[in-house]
Each structure stands twice: as structure tokens, then as C-alpha cells.
Coordinates of N, CA and C in Angstrom, one line a residue:
M13 N 141.2 117.7 129.7 CA 141.2 117.9 128.5 C 140.9 116.5 127.8
T14 N 141.3 116.1 128.0 CA 141.7 114.9 127.4 C 141.0 113.6 127.4
M15 N 140.6 113.6 128.9 CA 140.0 112.6 129.4 C 138.7 113.1 129.5
V16 N 138.0 114.7 129.2 CA 136.7 115.4 129.3 C 136.4 114.5 127.9
R17 N 137.1 115.1 127.0 CA 136.8 114.5 125.5 C 136.6 112.8 125.3
L18 N 137.1 111.9 126.1 CA 136.9 110.6 126.4 C 135.8 110.1 127.2
L19 N 134.9 111.0 128.4 CA 134.0 111.0 129.1 C 132.8 110.8 128.1
S20 N 133.0 112.4 127.3 CA 131.9 112.5 125.9 C 131.4 111.4 125.8
A21 N 132.9 110.8 124.9 CA 132.1 110.3 123.5 C 131.5 108.9 123.9
S22 N 132.5 108.6 125.5 CA 131.9 107.2 125.5 C 130.6 107.0 126.1
A23 N 129.7 108.5 126.8 CA 128.4 108.4 126.9 C 127.7 108.6 126.0
V24 N 128.6 109.3 124.8 CA 127.3 109.1 123.3 C 127.6 108.1 122.7
L25 N 127.9 107.0 122.7 CA 128.3 105.6 122.9 C 127.3 104.9 123.2
L26 N 127.1 104.9 124.0 CA 126.9 104.7 125.3 C 124.9 104.6 124.9
L27 N 124.4 105.6 124.5 CA 123.5 106.4 124.1 C 123.1 105.7 123.3
V28 N 123.5 106.4 121.8 CA 123.6 104.7 120.3 C 123.2 103.5 121.3
I29 N 123.8 102.8 121.6 CA 123.9 100.9 121.9 C 122.5 101.0 123.2
N30 N 122.4 102.1 123.9 CA 120.9 102.0 124.6 C 119.8 102.5 123.9
C31 N 119.9 103.4 123.3 CA 118.9 103.9 122.0 C 118.5 102.6 121.0
G32 N 119.7 101.7 120.2 CA 119.3 100.6 120.0 C 118.6 99.3 120.5
A33 N 119.3 98.7 121.8 CA 118.6 98.4 122.7 C 117.4 98.0 122.8
F34 N 116.4 98.8 123.0 CA 114.9 99.7 123.1 C 114.6 100.4 122.2
A35 N 115.2 100.3 121.5 CA 114.4 100.0 119.5 C 112.7 99.3 119.7
Q36 N 112.0 99.0 119.6 CA 111.3 98.1 119.5 C 109.9 98.5 118.0
P37 N 109.4 97.9 117.8 CA 108.5 97.7 116.2 C 107.0 97.4 116.4
N38 N 106.0 98.8 116.4 CA 105.1 98.3 117.0 C 104.1 98.3 115.6
L39 N 103.0 98.1 115.6 CA 102.0 98.2 113.8 C 100.8 98.6 115.5
Q40 N 99.8 99.5 114.2 CA 98.6 99.9 114.9 C 97.7 99.9 113.1
I41 N 96.7 99.8 113.1 CA 95.8 99.6 111.8 C 94.4 100.3 112.4
P42 N 94.6 101.8 111.9 CA 93.2 102.4 111.9 C 91.7 102.1 111.2
G43 N 90.8 101.9 111.8 CA 89.5 101.6 111.6 C 89.6 100.1 111.1
E44 N 90.2 98.9 111.9 CA 90.1 98.0 112.3 C 89.3 97.0 112.3
R45 N 87.8 97.3 112.3 CA 87.3 96.7 112.3 C 86.0 98.0 111.1
F46 N 85.6 96.7 110.1 CA 84.7 97.3 109.1 C 84.2 96.0 108.8
E47 N 82.9 97.4 109.1 CA 81.7 96.5 108.5 C 81.0 96.9 106.9
M48 N 80.7 95.6 106.1 CA 79.9 95.4 104.7 C 79.0 95.6 104.8
G49 N 78.4 95.2 105.7 CA 76.4 95.7 105.1 C 76.1 94.3 104.9
S50 N 75.1 94.0 103.8 CA 74.4 93.2 102.9 C 75.5 92.3 101.9
I51 N 75.4 91.5 101.9 CA 76.9 90.8 101.0 C 76.1 89.1 100.8
P52 N 76.1 89.9 99.0 CA 75.0 88.0 98.6 C 75.6 87.0 98.5
Q53 N 75.4 86.3 98.6 CA 75.3 84.7 99.1 C 77.3 84.2 97.7
Q54 N 78.3 83.6 98.0 CA 78.5 83.6 96.9 C 79.4 83.8 96.2
S55 N 79.7 84.9 96.9 CA 80.7 85.9 96.5 C 81.5 86.4 97.3
V56 N 82.4 86.5 96.4 CA 84.0 87.1 97.1 C 84.1 88.6 97.7
V57 N 84.7 89.1 98.1 CA 84.1 90.7 98.6 C 85.5 91.1 99.5
S58 N 86.2 92.0 99.7 CA 86.9 93.0 99.7 C 87.3 94.4 100.3
H59 N 88.5 94.1 101.0 CA 88.7 95.1 101.7 C 89.8 96.0 102.3
C60 N 90.6 97.2 102.0 CA 91.8 97.7 102.2 C 91.7 97.7 103.5
F61 N 92.9 98.0 104.5 CA 93.3 98.5 105.9 C 94.6 98.7 105.7
W62 N 94.8 100.0 106.6 CA 96.5 100.6 106.3 C 96.8 100.1 107.6
F63 N 97.8 99.6 107.3 CA 98.7 99.1 108.2 C 100.6 100.1 108.3
T64 N 99.8 100.6 110.0 CA 100.9 101.4 110.1 C 102.5 101.8 110.7
S65 N 103.6 101.3 110.8 CA 104.6 101.7 111.5 C 104.5 102.1 112.9
T66 N 104.8 102.1 113.4 CA 104.3 103.1 114.9 C 105.5 103.0 115.8
G67 N 106.4 102.0 115.8 CA 107.6 101.9 117.1 C 108.0 102.5 116.2
T68 N 110.1 102.7 116.5 CA 111.4 102.9 116.5 C 112.1 102.1 115.7
D69 N 111.3 101.1 115.3 CA 112.2 100.1 114.7 C 111.4 100.0 113.4
T70 N 112.0 99.0 112.5 CA 111.2 98.5 111.4 C 110.3 97.8 111.6
L71 N 108.6 97.0 111.1 CA 108.1 96.3 111.8 C 108.1 95.6 110.2
I72 N 108.1 94.2 111.0 CA 107.9 93.0 109.6 C 107.2 92.3 110.3
I73 N 105.9 91.8 108.5 CA 104.5 90.9 108.7 C 105.7 89.9 108.3
N74 N 105.4 89.1 109.9 CA 105.7 87.2 108.8 C 104.6 86.7 108.6
E75 N 103.5 86.8 109.0 CA 102.0 86.5 108.3 C 100.6 87.1 107.7
I76 N 99.6 86.7 107.3 CA 99.0 87.3 107.6 C 98.2 86.0 107.0
K77 N 97.4 85.7 108.9 CA 96.5 83.8 107.9 C 95.2 84.3 108.6
T78 N 93.9 83.9 107.6 CA 92.9 83.9 107.8 C 92.0 83.0 108.1
P79 N 91.2 82.6 109.3 CA 90.7 81.3 109.2 C 90.5 80.4 108.6
C80 N 89.5 81.3 107.5 CA 88.8 80.7 106.7 C 89.4 80.6 105.5
G81 N 91.0 80.9 105.4 CA 91.6 80.1 104.0 C 91.2 81.4 103.3
C82 N 90.7 82.2 103.6 CA 90.7 82.9 102.4 C 91.8 84.0 101.9
Q83 N 91.6 84.3 100.6 CA 93.0 84.8 100.3 C 93.4 86.4 100.4
V84 N 94.9 86.5 100.5 CA 95.2 88.1 101.3 C 95.8 88.3 99.8
E85 N 96.0 89.3 99.4 CA 96.5 90.3 98.5 C 98.0 90.5 98.7
P86 N 98.5 89.5 97.9 CA 100.2 90.1 97.7 C 100.9 91.4 98.3
L87 N 101.6 91.5 99.3 CA 102.1 92.3 100.3 C 103.2 93.1 98.9
E88 N 103.0 94.7 99.0 CA 104.2 95.2 98.6 C 105.3 94.8 99.2
K89 N 105.4 95.0 100.1 CA 106.9 94.4 100.8 C 106.3 94.2 102.4
N90 N 107.0 92.8 102.5 CA 107.3 92.4 104.0 C 106.8 93.1 105.1
W91 N 107.7 94.5 105.2 CA 108.7 95.6 106.4 C 107.6 96.8 105.7
I92 N 108.0 97.5 106.9 CA 107.2 99.3 106.8 C 108.2 99.6 108.1
A93 N 108.3 100.8 107.5 CA 109.7 101.3 108.4 C 109.0 103.1 109.3
P94 N 109.5 102.6 109.9 CA 108.8 103.3 111.2 C 108.2 104.8 110.4
G95 N 107.3 104.8 110.6 CA 106.3 106.5 110.4 C 105.6 106.0 109.1
D96 N 105.6 105.0 108.7 CA 105.0 104.6 107.1 C 103.9 103.6 107.4
S97 N 103.1 103.6 106.6 CA 102.0 102.8 106.0 C 102.3 102.4 105.4
M98 N 101.0 100.6 104.6 CA 100.9 99.9 103.6 C 99.9 99.4 103.1
L99 N 99.0 99.5 102.3 CA 97.7 99.7 102.0 C 97.7 98.2 102.4
V100 N 96.9 97.2 102.4 CA 97.0 95.8 102.7 C 95.3 95.2 102.6
S101 N 95.0 94.3 101.2 CA 93.8 94.2 101.1 C 93.8 93.1 101.1
I102 N 92.5 92.5 101.6 CA 91.9 91.2 102.4 C 91.0 91.0 101.7
C103 N 90.7 89.7 101.0 CA 89.8 89.2 100.3 C 88.7 88.3 100.6
W104 N 87.9 87.7 100.4 CA 86.8 87.0 101.9 C 85.5 86.5 101.2
D105 N 86.1 84.9 101.0 CA 85.2 84.3 100.3 C 83.8 83.8 101.3
V106 N 82.7 84.6 101.1 CA 81.5 84.6 102.1 C 80.9 82.7 101.7
K107 N 81.0 82.2 100.8 CA 80.8 80.3 100.3 C 79.4 80.9 100.7
K108 N 78.9 79.6 100.8 CA 77.7 79.4 101.7 C 76.5 80.0 102.4
R109 N 78.0 80.5 103.4 CA 77.2 81.3 104.5 C 75.6 82.0 104.5
V110 N 75.1 82.7 105.5 CA 73.9 83.4 105.7 C 73.6 84.1 107.3
G111 N 73.6 85.1 106.8 CA 72.9 85.6 108.1 C 74.1 86.4 108.4
P112 N 74.3 86.8 109.5 CA 75.4 87.5 110.2 C 77.0 86.6 110.4
T113 N 77.8 87.1 109.6 CA 79.1 86.2 110.0 C 80.6 87.2 109.9
G114 N 81.6 86.5 110.1 CA 82.4 87.6 109.5 C 84.2 86.5 109.7
N115 N 84.5 87.4 109.1 CA 86.3 87.3 108.8 C 87.4 87.7 109.8
Y116 N 88.2 86.8 110.2 CA 89.1 87.7 111.0 C 91.0 87.1 110.9
P117 N 91.1 87.8 109.9 CA 93.0 87.2 110.0 C 93.3 87.7 111.0
Y118 N 94.0 86.3 111.5 CA 95.5 87.4 112.2 C 97.0 88.3 111.7
I119 N 97.2 88.5 112.2 CA 98.9 89.2 111.3 C 99.6 88.9 112.4
Y120 N 100.6 88.3 112.1 CA 101.8 87.9 112.6 C 103.5 88.6 112.7
T121 N 103.9 89.5 113.1 CA 104.9 90.6 113.1 C 105.9 90.6 113.9
N122 N 107.2 91.1 113.7 CA 108.4 90.8 114.7 C 107.6 91.8 115.8
V123 N 106.6 91.9 116.2 CA 106.7 93.1 117.6 C 106.5 92.1 119.2
G124 N 106.2 91.1 118.9 CA 107.0 90.1 119.6 C 105.6 88.6 119.2
P125 N 105.4 88.3 120.6 CA 104.2 87.4 120.7 C 103.0 87.9 120.5
E126 N 102.4 88.5 121.2 CA 101.2 89.6 121.0 C 100.7 89.6 118.8
T127 N 99.8 88.8 118.4 CA 99.0 89.3 117.6 C 97.8 90.0 117.9
F128 N 98.3 91.0 116.0 CA 97.1 91.6 116.0 C 95.5 90.9 115.1
R129 N 94.6 91.3 114.8 CA 93.9 90.8 114.3 C 93.4 92.3 113.6
V130 N 92.2 92.2 112.1 CA 91.6 92.9 111.7 C 90.4 92.2 112.0
Y131 N 89.3 92.6 111.4 CA 87.2 92.3 111.6 C 86.2 92.5 110.0
L132 N 86.1 92.0 109.5 CA 85.5 91.6 108.1 C 84.3 91.9 109.1
T133 N 83.0 92.5 109.1 CA 81.6 91.5 109.2 C 80.6 92.0 107.8
G134 N 79.5 91.6 108.3 CA 78.5 91.3 107.1 C 77.5 90.4 107.7
T135 N 76.3 90.7 106.3 CA 75.0 89.4 106.8 C 74.8 89.2 105.3
V136 N 75.6 88.3 105.4 CA 75.0 87.4 104.0 C 73.7 86.9 103.8
T137 N 73.1 88.0 102.0 CA 71.7 87.3 102.3 C 71.9 86.0 100.8
R138 N 71.0 85.2 100.8 CA 70.8 84.3 99.5 C 69.8 84.6 98.6
E139 N 69.0 85.8 98.7 CA 68.6 86.2 98.0 C 68.6 88.7 98.0
P140 N 69.4 88.5 97.2 CA 70.0 90.0 96.9 C 69.0 90.7 96.8
D141 N 67.9 90.2 95.7 CA 67.3 91.7 95.5 C 66.3 91.9 96.0
A142 N 66.2 91.4 97.4 CA 65.2 91.9 98.2 C 66.1 92.3 99.9
I143 N 67.4 92.8 99.5 CA 67.7 94.0 99.9 C 67.1 94.8 100.0
R144 N 66.5 95.7 101.4 CA 65.8 97.3 101.4 C 66.2 98.5 102.4
P145 N 66.6 99.5 102.1 CA 65.4 99.8 101.5 C 66.3 100.3 99.6
V146 N 67.6 99.7 99.2 CA 67.9 100.0 98.0 C 68.3 98.3 97.4
S147 N 68.7 98.0 96.6 CA 68.7 97.0 96.0 C 69.8 97.4 94.6
V148 N 70.6 96.5 94.6 CA 72.4 96.3 93.3 C 71.5 95.5 92.2
K149 N 71.3 95.7 90.5 CA 71.1 94.7 89.6 C 71.9 94.8 89.0
P150 N 72.9 94.0 87.9 CA 72.8 92.7 88.9 C 73.4 93.5 90.1
F151 N 73.0 91.9 91.3 CA 73.7 92.1 92.6 C 75.5 91.9 92.5
A152 N 75.7 91.8 92.0 CA 77.8 91.6 91.1 C 78.3 91.4 90.0
L153 N 78.6 92.6 90.0 CA 79.8 92.5 88.5 C 80.6 91.8 88.2
D154 N 80.3 90.8 87.1 CA 81.2 90.2 86.6 C 81.4 90.6 85.0
L155 N 83.2 90.9 85.3 CA 83.6 91.2 84.0 C 84.6 90.1 83.6
S156 N 84.2 88.6 83.6 CA 85.3 88.2 83.3 C 85.5 87.1 81.8
K157 N 86.2 87.0 81.4 CA 86.8 86.5 79.6 C 86.3 85.3 79.4
F158 N 86.2 85.7 78.6 CA 85.7 83.8 78.5 C 85.8 83.9 77.0
R159 N 87.4 83.2 76.4 CA 88.1 83.1 75.7 C 88.2 84.6 74.3
E160 N 87.3 84.5 73.1 CA 87.6 85.9 72.4 C 85.9 86.5 72.7
R161 N 85.2 86.2 74.2 CA 84.5 86.9 74.9 C 84.3 87.6 75.8
A162 N 84.7 88.9 75.7 CA 85.3 89.6 76.8 C 84.3 90.6 77.7
V163 N 83.9 90.4 79.1 CA 83.2 91.9 79.7 C 83.4 92.8 79.4
D164 N 84.1 93.6 79.4 CA 84.8 94.4 80.0 C 84.3 95.9 80.6
S165 N 83.6 96.1 79.9 CA 82.7 97.2 81.0 C 80.9 96.7 81.1
L166 N 80.1 97.4 81.7 CA 79.0 97.2 81.9 C 78.2 98.2 83.1
S167 N 76.3 98.1 82.6 CA 75.8 98.8 83.8 C 75.5 98.3 84.5
F168 N 75.1 99.1 85.4 CA 74.4 98.1 86.6 C 73.5 99.5 87.4
R169 N 72.0 98.7 88.3 CA 71.7 99.3 88.4 C 71.3 99.5 89.7
I170 N 71.0 101.1 90.5 CA 70.7 100.7 91.8 C 69.0 101.4 92.1
I171 N 68.1 100.1 92.8 CA 67.2 100.4 93.5 C 66.8 101.1 94.3
N172 N 65.5 101.9 94.3 CA 65.2 102.4 95.8 C 64.0 101.7 95.9
H173 N 62.9 100.9 96.4 CA 62.3 100.5 96.8 C 61.2 101.1 97.2
S174 N 62.1 102.7 98.0 CA 61.2 103.0 99.5 C 60.8 104.4 99.1
D175 N 60.0 105.4 99.8 CA 59.3 106.8 99.3 C 60.4 107.7 99.7
T176 N 61.5 107.1 100.5 CA 62.3 108.5 100.4 C 63.4 108.1 99.8
S177 N 64.2 109.8 99.4 CA 65.3 109.9 98.4 C 66.5 109.6 99.5
Y178 N 68.1 108.8 99.0 CA 68.5 108.5 99.1 C 70.4 109.1 98.9
T179 N 71.5 109.3 99.5 CA 72.2 109.2 99.2 C 73.2 108.5 99.7
L180 N 74.4 108.4 98.1 CA 75.0 106.7 98.1 C 76.3 107.2 98.9
T181 N 76.6 106.4 99.6 CA 78.3 107.5 100.0 C 79.3 106.5 99.5
P182 N 80.3 106.4 98.9 CA 81.2 105.0 99.9 C 82.1 104.9 100.0
V183 N 82.4 103.3 101.2 CA 83.0 104.1 102.8 C 83.9 102.2 101.7
S184 N 84.1 102.6 100.7 CA 85.1 100.7 100.4 C 85.3 100.9 99.3
F185 N 86.2 101.6 98.5 CA 86.0 101.8 97.4 C 87.5 101.2 96.4
F186 N 88.7 100.4 96.8 CA 89.9 100.2 96.7 C 89.8 99.6 95.2
V187 N 89.3 99.6 94.0 CA 89.6 99.0 92.7 C 90.1 99.5 92.0
D188 N 91.5 99.7 91.9 CA 91.8 100.1 90.7 C 92.5 99.7 89.5
E189 N 91.9 98.4 89.9 CA 91.5 97.8 88.0 C 90.4 98.1 87.5
C190 N 89.4 99.0 88.1 CA 88.2 99.7 86.6 C 88.5 100.9 87.2
D191 N 87.9 101.7 86.1 CA 87.1 103.0 86.6 C 85.8 102.7 87.0
I192 N 85.0 103.5 87.9 CA 83.8 103.2 87.8 C 83.2 105.0 88.1
I193 N 82.0 104.7 87.6 CA 81.3 105.9 88.5 C 80.0 105.7 89.1
L194 N 79.4 106.0 89.5 CA 78.5 105.8 91.2 C 77.8 107.4 91.2
P195 N 76.3 107.0 91.1 CA 75.6 108.0 91.1 C 75.5 108.8 92.6
D196 N 75.8 109.3 93.0 CA 75.7 110.8 94.3 C 74.4 110.3 95.1
S197 N 73.2 109.8 94.6 CA 72.3 109.4 95.0 C 71.2 108.6 94.8
V198 N 69.5 108.4 95.0 CA 68.9 107.9 94.4 C 67.0 108.2 94.9
A199 N 66.6 109.5 94.1 CA 65.5 109.6 94.5 C 64.3 108.4 94.9
A200 N 63.4 108.9 95.3 CA 62.1 107.4 96.1 C 61.6 107.2 94.4
R201 N 61.6 105.8 95.5 CA 60.7 105.6 94.2 C 60.9 105.0 92.4
S202 N 62.7 105.3 92.6 CA 63.1 105.2 91.3 C 64.5 104.4 91.1
T203 N 65.3 104.7 90.2 CA 66.6 103.8 90.0 C 67.5 104.8 89.9
A204 N 68.6 104.6 90.4 CA 69.2 104.9 89.5 C 71.0 104.4 89.0
I205 N 72.2 104.9 87.9 CA 72.5 103.6 86.8 C 73.9 104.5 87.6
G206 N 74.6 102.9 87.0 CA 76.3 103.4 87.9 C 76.8 102.2 86.8
T207 N 78.3 102.5 86.5 CA 79.2 101.7 85.2 C 80.1 101.4 86.2
I208 N 80.7 100.0 84.9 CA 82.1 100.0 85.4 C 82.8 99.8 84.3
K209 N 83.5 99.8 84.4 CA 85.5 99.4 83.4 C 86.0 99.2 83.0
V210 N 86.8 98.2 83.1 CA 88.0 97.6 82.8 C 88.9 98.5 82.6
R211 N 90.7 98.8 83.5 CA 91.3 99.8 83.0 C 91.9 98.4 81.5
P212 N 92.9 99.8 80.8 CA 93.5 98.4 79.5 C 94.3 97.7 80.0
E213 N 95.4 98.1 81.8 CA 96.4 97.2 82.0 C 96.3 96.4 83.2
F214 N 94.7 95.8 82.6 CA 94.5 94.9 83.6 C 93.5 94.0 83.4
L215 N 93.0 94.2 81.2 CA 92.1 93.5 80.5 C 92.7 91.7 80.5
D216 N 94.2 91.7 81.3 CA 94.5 90.2 80.9 C 95.1 89.7 82.1
K217 N 94.2 90.7 83.8 CA 94.4 90.1 85.1 C 93.6 89.6 85.0
E218 N 93.4 88.9 86.6 CA 92.2 88.5 87.5 C 92.0 89.0 88.7
F219 N 91.0 89.0 89.0 CA 90.8 90.4 90.2 C 89.4 90.4 90.8
Y220 N 89.3 90.3 92.2 CA 88.4 90.1 92.8 C 88.3 91.4 93.7
R221 N 87.6 92.0 93.6 CA 87.5 93.2 94.5 C 85.7 93.6 94.5
S222 N 86.0 94.6 95.3 CA 83.9 94.8 96.1 C 84.1 96.9 95.9
I223 N 82.8 96.7 96.1 CA 82.5 97.7 96.3 C 81.8 98.8 97.9
T224 N 81.9 99.3 99.0 CA 80.7 98.8 100.1 C 80.0 100.3 99.7
L225 N 78.2 100.7 99.7 CA 77.5 101.7 99.8 C 77.4 102.3 101.1
L226 N 77.8 103.0 101.6 CA 76.7 103.5 103.0 C 75.3 104.3 102.3
L227 N 74.3 104.4 103.1 CA 73.1 104.8 102.7 C 72.8 106.1 104.1
N228 N 72.2 107.3 103.9 CA 72.1 107.8 105.1 C 70.5 107.7 105.4
D229 N 70.4 106.9 105.6 CA 68.7 106.3 106.3 C 69.1 106.1 107.8
T230 N 68.0 106.0 108.4 CA 68.0 105.7 110.6 C 68.8 104.9 110.6
R231 N 69.1 103.9 110.0 CA 70.0 102.5 110.1 C 71.2 102.0 109.5
K232 N 71.7 103.4 109.0 CA 73.0 103.6 108.3 C 73.4 102.8 107.2
T233 N 72.4 101.9 106.6 CA 72.0 100.6 105.3 C 73.5 100.5 104.8
R234 N 74.2 99.4 104.4 CA 76.1 99.5 103.9 C 75.0 98.2 102.5
I235 N 76.0 98.2 101.6 CA 75.5 97.1 100.8 C 76.7 97.0 100.5
T236 N 77.8 96.0 100.3 CA 78.7 95.9 99.2 C 78.0 95.1 98.0
I237 N 78.8 95.2 96.9 CA 78.4 94.7 95.6 C 80.2 94.2 95.3
P238 N 80.1 92.6 94.8 CA 81.4 91.9 94.2 C 81.7 92.7 93.2
I239 N 83.1 92.4 93.0 CA 83.2 92.7 91.6 C 84.4 92.0 90.7
K240 N 83.9 91.0 89.9 CA 84.7 89.7 89.3 C 85.5 90.0 88.4
R241 N 86.6 89.3 88.1 CA 87.0 89.5 86.5 C 87.8 88.2 86.4
K242 N 87.4 87.1 85.9 CA 88.3 85.6 85.9 C 88.2 85.7 83.8
I243 N 89.5 84.9 84.0 CA 89.8 84.7 82.5 C 89.3 83.0 82.2
Y244 N 88.9 82.9 81.0 CA 88.8 81.3 81.0 C 89.5 80.9 79.9

């Protein structure tokens, strides 16, 4: 009986050691490719990706490196337990680019030599007022603070230049710093009004964000609206 118990205990110990030896981290990023549509030139836009730890060991994020040197928001933490997820924000300064372009950050983890990537793409235009069938004015929402004068809220117009009414669906809307009211649709040859207001706890914070709207036209048009708050 004693020998049987010893053998059973040894088998359990061996199983635990083997499980530990084969525990591996892994990363999955659902929707790792995001199309931003039309982007105004000389603006900073952003999108959040869900990083999911799908391995059997803790995922460590060693570094997120963008080829263009764009900003990555500080991570909530640099590790994700198996089965958990974390939202990661990537900011993209499109600068003076014009036309179709993209930003493809590298993600270095403890998974091994393999690197992961996310993909932000869009078409940068130097004439945002000429975007069709719908344009936004102002094309960038500047909520900056200049000494005693601060722009804490503003209204913006969504202008439909066509003879067809469109619904507006937010497909990227990670703006914790502001309260935003968007119209659900914009009628043909009409204008709809949206509003944005900085939340009180962020009045003394700087941030770059954006929202991306999807139209229900045949081309599935997307328009990205930059949001900025600088304190001068």
C-alpha cells in the first residue's frame, strides 16, 4: 500500500512538473487590422485594440514599437494573465502624408522570437472639406486650453452633400476623456449636429483621440475625426 501511494505521489509530481514545463504564453488581437477611412492631414488619430492572453502562462508585453515613432499610450500593466484581456491605445501622427498610408506597430512579448503587429490604415487628405459624400466641420475637434481661456466643449457639423440619407455608425469610439453626442443619421442635402465636452476630471489633462464613423453607403465610407486637448 505504501509503495502504491509513493508511486501515485510521484506520478502527480511528474505531471505538475511537465505541465509547468509546457506552459506557454500566447497573444491574440481580434480585429488587428483597422481602416480609419479619410483622415485630415497634420492630425493625430488613435484606435484601441484588445490584447487577449490565450496561452497557459502569463503574457508579458516587453515593448510596442511604431516604425513612425508614433505614441503608444502608457499600458495599464505590462502583463496579462491567461484568459484575460487589456485595451491598448495606439496614437498615429499622420503628419504631412497624403493619400493611402498606414501605421503598423511591432509588439514584442515573451511568446518567443515571434513578433505581433497591428495595422492602422487610412487615406490622408489635405482638403477635408472636399470629402464626399459626407464631410465634417470643423474637421478636427480642438479642445485646447490657452492660459485663462479654455475650449471645454464645442459643436460640430456633419454635412451630407448627396441626395441620399445616411446612417452614422461609430466603429472606433474610445474617448474616455469626453462626453460625445453623435447624430444617428444625416438626411440628404442636410446637416446634423454633434457635440463634445471634456469631462471634469480631464480638464487639466492633455490627450489625443479620434472617432471613426461608418456610413451605410455602397462604398462603406469611413471618416475619422481627430480630437485634441493641449494645455499651453
